[in-house]
XYZ file of C-alpha atoms in Angstrom:
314
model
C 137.797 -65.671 -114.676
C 138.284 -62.632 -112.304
C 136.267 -59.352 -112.620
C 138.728 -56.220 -112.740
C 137.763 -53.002 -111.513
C 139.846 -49.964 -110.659
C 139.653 -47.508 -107.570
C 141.373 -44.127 -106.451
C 141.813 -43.242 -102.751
C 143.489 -40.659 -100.445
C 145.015 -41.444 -97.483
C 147.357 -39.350 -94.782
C 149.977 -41.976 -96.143
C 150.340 -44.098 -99.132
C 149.780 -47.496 -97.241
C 146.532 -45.939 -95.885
C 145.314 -45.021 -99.340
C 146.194 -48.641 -100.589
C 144.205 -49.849 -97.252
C 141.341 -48.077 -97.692
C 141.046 -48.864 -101.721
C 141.541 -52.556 -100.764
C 138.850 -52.945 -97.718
C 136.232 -50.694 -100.228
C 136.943 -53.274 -102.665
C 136.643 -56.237 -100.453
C 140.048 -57.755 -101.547
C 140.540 -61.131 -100.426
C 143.984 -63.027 -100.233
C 143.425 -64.736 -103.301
C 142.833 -61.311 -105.293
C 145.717 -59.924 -107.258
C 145.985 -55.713 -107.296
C 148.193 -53.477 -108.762
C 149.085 -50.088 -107.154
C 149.762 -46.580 -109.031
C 150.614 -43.637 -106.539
C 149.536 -40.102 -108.130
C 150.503 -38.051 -105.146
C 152.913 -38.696 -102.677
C 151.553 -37.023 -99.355
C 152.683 -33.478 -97.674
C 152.211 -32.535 -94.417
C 153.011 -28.666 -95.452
C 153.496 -26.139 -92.899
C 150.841 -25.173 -89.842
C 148.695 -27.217 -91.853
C 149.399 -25.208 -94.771
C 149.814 -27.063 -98.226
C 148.901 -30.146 -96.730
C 148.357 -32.596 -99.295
C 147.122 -36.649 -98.606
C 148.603 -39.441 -100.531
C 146.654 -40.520 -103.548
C 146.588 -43.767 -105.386
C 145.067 -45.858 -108.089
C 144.363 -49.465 -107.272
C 143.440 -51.863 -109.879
C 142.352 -55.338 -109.163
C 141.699 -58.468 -110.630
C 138.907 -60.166 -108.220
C 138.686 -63.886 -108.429
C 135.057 -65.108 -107.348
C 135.476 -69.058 -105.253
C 132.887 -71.339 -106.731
C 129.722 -71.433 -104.142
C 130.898 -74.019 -101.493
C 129.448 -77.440 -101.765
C 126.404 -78.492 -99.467
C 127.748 -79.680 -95.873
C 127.332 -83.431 -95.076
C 124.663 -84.385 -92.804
C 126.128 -84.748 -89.889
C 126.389 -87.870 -87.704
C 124.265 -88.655 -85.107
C 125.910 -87.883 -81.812
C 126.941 -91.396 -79.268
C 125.669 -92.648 -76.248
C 126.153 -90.066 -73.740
C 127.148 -93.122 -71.411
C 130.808 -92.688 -71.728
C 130.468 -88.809 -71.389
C 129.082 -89.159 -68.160
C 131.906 -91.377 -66.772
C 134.340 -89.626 -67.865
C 132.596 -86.170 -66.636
C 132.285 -87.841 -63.398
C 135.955 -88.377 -62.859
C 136.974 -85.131 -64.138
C 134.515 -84.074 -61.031
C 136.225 -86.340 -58.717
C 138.431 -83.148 -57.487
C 137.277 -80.923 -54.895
C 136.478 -76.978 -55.663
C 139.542 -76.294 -53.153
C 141.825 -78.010 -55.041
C 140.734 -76.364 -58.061
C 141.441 -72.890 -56.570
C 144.571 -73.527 -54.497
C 146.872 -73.181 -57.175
C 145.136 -69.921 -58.436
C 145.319 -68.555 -55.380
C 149.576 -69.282 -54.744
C 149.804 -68.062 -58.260
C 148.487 -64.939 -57.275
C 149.857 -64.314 -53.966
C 153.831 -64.991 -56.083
C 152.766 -62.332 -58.208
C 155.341 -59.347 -57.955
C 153.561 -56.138 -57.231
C 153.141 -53.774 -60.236
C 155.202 -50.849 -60.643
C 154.175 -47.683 -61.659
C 154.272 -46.693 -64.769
C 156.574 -44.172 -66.028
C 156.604 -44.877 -69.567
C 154.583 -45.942 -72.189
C 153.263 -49.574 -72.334
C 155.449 -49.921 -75.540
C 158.641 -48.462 -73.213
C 158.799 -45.774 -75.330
C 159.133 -42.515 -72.808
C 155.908 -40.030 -72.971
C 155.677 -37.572 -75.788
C 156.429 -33.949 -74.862
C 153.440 -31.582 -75.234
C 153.835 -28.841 -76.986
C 152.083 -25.708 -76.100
C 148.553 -24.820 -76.995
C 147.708 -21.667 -79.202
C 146.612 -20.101 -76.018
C 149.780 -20.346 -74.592
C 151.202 -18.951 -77.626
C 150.927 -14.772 -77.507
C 150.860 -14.369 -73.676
C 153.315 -10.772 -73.841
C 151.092 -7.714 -73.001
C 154.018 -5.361 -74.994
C 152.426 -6.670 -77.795
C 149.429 -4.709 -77.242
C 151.555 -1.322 -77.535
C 153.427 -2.346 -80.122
C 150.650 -2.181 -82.512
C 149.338 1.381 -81.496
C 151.135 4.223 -83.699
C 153.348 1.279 -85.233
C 155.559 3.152 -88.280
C 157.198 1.702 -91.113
C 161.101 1.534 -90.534
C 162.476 3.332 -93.881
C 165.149 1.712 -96.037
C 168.607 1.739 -94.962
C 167.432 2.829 -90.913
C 169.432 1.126 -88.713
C 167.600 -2.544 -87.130
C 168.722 -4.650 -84.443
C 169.321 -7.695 -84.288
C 165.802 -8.850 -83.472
C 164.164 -7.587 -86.317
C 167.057 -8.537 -89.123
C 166.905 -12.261 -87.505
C 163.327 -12.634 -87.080
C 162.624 -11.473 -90.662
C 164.868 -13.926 -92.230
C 163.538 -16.746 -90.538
C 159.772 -15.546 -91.205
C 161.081 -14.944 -95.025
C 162.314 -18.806 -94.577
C 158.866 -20.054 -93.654
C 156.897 -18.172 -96.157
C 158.683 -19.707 -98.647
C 158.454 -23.062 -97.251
C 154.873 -22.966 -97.155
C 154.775 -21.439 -101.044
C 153.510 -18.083 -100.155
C 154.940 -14.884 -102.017
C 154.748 -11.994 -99.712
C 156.767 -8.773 -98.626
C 157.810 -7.880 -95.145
C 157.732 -4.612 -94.063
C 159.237 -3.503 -90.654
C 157.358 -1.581 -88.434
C 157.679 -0.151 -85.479
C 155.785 1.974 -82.542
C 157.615 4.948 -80.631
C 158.375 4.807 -77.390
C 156.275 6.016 -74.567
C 158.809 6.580 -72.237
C 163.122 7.134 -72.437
C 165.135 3.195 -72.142
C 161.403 1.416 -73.178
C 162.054 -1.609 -75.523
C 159.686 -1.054 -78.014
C 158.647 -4.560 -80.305
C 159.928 -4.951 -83.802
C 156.741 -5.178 -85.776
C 157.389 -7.759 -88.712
C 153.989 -6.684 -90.832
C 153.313 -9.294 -93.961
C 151.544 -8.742 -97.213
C 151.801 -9.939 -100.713
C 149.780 -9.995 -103.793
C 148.276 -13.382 -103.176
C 145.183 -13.526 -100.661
C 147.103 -13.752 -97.169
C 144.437 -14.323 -95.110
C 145.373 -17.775 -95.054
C 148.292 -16.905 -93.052
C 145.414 -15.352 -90.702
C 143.283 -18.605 -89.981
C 140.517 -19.468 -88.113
C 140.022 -16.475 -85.052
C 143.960 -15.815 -85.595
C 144.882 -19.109 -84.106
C 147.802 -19.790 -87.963
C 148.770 -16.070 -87.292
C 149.411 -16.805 -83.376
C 151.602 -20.224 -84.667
C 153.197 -18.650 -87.230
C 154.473 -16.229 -84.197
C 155.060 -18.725 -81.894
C 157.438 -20.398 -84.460
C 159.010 -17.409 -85.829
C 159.949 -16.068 -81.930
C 160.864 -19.345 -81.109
C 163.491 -19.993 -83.832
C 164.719 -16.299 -83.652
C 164.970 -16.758 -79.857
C 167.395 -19.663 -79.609
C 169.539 -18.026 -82.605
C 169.785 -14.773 -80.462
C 170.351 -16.908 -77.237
C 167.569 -14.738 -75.602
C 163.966 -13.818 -75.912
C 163.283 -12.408 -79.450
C 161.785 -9.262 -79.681
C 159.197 -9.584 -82.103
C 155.619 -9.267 -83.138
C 154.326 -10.971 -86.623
C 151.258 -9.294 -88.445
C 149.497 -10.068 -91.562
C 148.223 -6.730 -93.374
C 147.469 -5.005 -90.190
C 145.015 -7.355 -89.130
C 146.294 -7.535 -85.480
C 146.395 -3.513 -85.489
C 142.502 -3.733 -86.770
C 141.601 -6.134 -84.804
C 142.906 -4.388 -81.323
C 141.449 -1.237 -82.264
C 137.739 -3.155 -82.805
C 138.279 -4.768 -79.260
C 139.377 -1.830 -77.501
C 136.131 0.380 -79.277
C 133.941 -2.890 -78.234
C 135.136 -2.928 -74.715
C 133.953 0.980 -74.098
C 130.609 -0.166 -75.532
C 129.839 -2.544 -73.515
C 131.240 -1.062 -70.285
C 128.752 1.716 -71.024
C 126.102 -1.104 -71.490
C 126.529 -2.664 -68.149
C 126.937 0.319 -66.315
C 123.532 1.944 -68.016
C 121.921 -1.086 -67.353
C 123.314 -2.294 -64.043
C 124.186 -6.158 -65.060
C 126.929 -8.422 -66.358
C 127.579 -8.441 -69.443
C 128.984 -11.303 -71.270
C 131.164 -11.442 -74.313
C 131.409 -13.890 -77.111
C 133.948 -16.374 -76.623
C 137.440 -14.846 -77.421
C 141.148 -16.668 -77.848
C 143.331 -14.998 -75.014
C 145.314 -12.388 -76.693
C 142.060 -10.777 -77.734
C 140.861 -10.988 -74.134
C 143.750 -9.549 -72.719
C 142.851 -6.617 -75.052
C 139.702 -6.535 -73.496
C 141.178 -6.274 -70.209
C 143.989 -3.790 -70.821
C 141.810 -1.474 -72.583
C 138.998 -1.293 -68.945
C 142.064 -2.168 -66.136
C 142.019 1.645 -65.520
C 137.818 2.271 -65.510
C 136.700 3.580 -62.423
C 132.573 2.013 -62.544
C 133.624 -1.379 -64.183
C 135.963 -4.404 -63.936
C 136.651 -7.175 -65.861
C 136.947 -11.067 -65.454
C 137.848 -14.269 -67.763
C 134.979 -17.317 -67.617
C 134.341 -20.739 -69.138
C 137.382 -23.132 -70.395
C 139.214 -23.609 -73.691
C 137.511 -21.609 -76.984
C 134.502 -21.467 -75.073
C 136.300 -18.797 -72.205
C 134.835 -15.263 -72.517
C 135.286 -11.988 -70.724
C 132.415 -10.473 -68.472
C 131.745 -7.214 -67.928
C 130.912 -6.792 -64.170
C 129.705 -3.233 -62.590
C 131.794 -2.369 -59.633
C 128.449 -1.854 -57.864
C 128.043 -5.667 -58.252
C 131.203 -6.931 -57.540
């Protein structure tokens, strides 16, 4: 008789689920299981929706009878013959031994390098980092005085593309939002001014935000990226979830004066909390100009930060 018992699991795929429910049962070959999926895996979008694969295992586990008591075993022979026939194996000298070894070696092809995986399949291609993702300082203008387009106002292309295609992810990733076109005057006559794609909805979109704006800074990257090889040229966009990039610049700017003040009053660095780079380059832009202070960029990865330096240090 076999002992049944049933198990759900989650998994990135199915076959991992079933994995996992079989090694937490202990299945053995002998063990006969039956498999219900209840959710097929999604990867979603920017992480987004993801969902793993679920499943239901149920198992019929068949316990072997305790193994029967070895024999005793035999008492071993005259080593006699052992030795003999260990003393002609030793008849051979060491050299001879190693000779062949050694010619083996010394036919052996040099190795080539490797330009390819050891499978032969050719290297992945790495795709950029977050940090790489917002590097445009036009950004930075764009969201100072930015003004909703009205109705009917004429667009260019940039803004009618790269609104479809962020309309096209939204709905991919099951969000219901509005997209309002905004956009900052320019400072100066011929200045190309960035289209301002603002997003908002009745539904909480601060998941669109993420962790230090790292999903809002993909969500960008993707949407300039697809807009960009539709126009054939770089698109000229920004993507903004309720303002929080206009917010958040104005914070950064008001922080920077603070502390400039701080490290001049007090003659000595000082050191800001760790910052992803289009929020440095805030930082930067908004004390390039200050005639007691300058700025630099220290530490690697989400642990680089912006000092404050007095020019009476530097």
């Amino acid at each position: 008789m076999g002992e049944e018992r049933t198990i759900e699991t989650t998994g990135e795929t199915v076959d991992e689920a079933v994995a996992k429910a079989k090694t937490e049962l202990g299945l053995g070959p002998n063990d006969t299981f039956f498999v219900d999926v209840i959710e097929e895996p999604s990867r979603g979008v920017f992480g987004i929706g993801a969902r793993p694969a679920r499943v239901r295992l149920q198992a019929i586990i068949r316990r072997e009878p305790p193994p029967k008591p070895a024999a005793a075993a035999k008492p071993a022979p005259a080593a006699t013959h052992e030795r003999t026939d260990r003393g002609e194996r030793t008849e051979r000298s060491g050299s001879e031994r190693r000779e062949p070894r050694g010619e083996r070696r010394s036919d052996r092809p040099a190795r080539p390098e490797r330009t390819e995986r050891r499978d032969g399949a050719p290297k992945e291609r790495s795709y950029p980092r977050v940090e790489d993702m917002d590097d445009d300082d036009s950004d930075l203008v764009a969201l100072g005085g930015a003004v909703e387009v009205p109705e009917g106002d004429p667009i260019d292309d940039d803004a009618r593309v790269g609104k479809a295609i962020l309309e096209s992810l939204l709905l991919k990733m099951e969000v219901e939002s509005h997209i309002t076109i905004r956009r900052a005057p320019a400072s100066k006559a011929g200045e190309n001014v960035p289209w301002l794609l603002d997003v908002d909805g009745p539904e909480d979109t601060s998941v669109l935000i993420g962790r230090r704006g790292e999903t809002l800074a993909a969500l960008q990257y993707i949407t300039r990226l697809i807009a960009s090889r539709e126009l054939q040229r770089r698109a000229n966009i920004i993507v903004d979830v309720g303002g929080y990039k206009s917010r958040r610049a104005t914070r950064l700017q008001q922080l920077a004066m603070r502390m400039a003040e701080q490290a001049m009053e007090r003659n000595r660095v000082v050191t800001l909390e760790p910052m992803p780079p289009h929020e440095r380059r805030i930082i930067h832009l908004a004390l390039r100009n200050h005639p007691d202070v300058q700025t630099r960029s220290v530490g690697d990865g989400e642990a680089r930060k912006v000092t404050i330096v007095p020019k009476s240090m530097a």
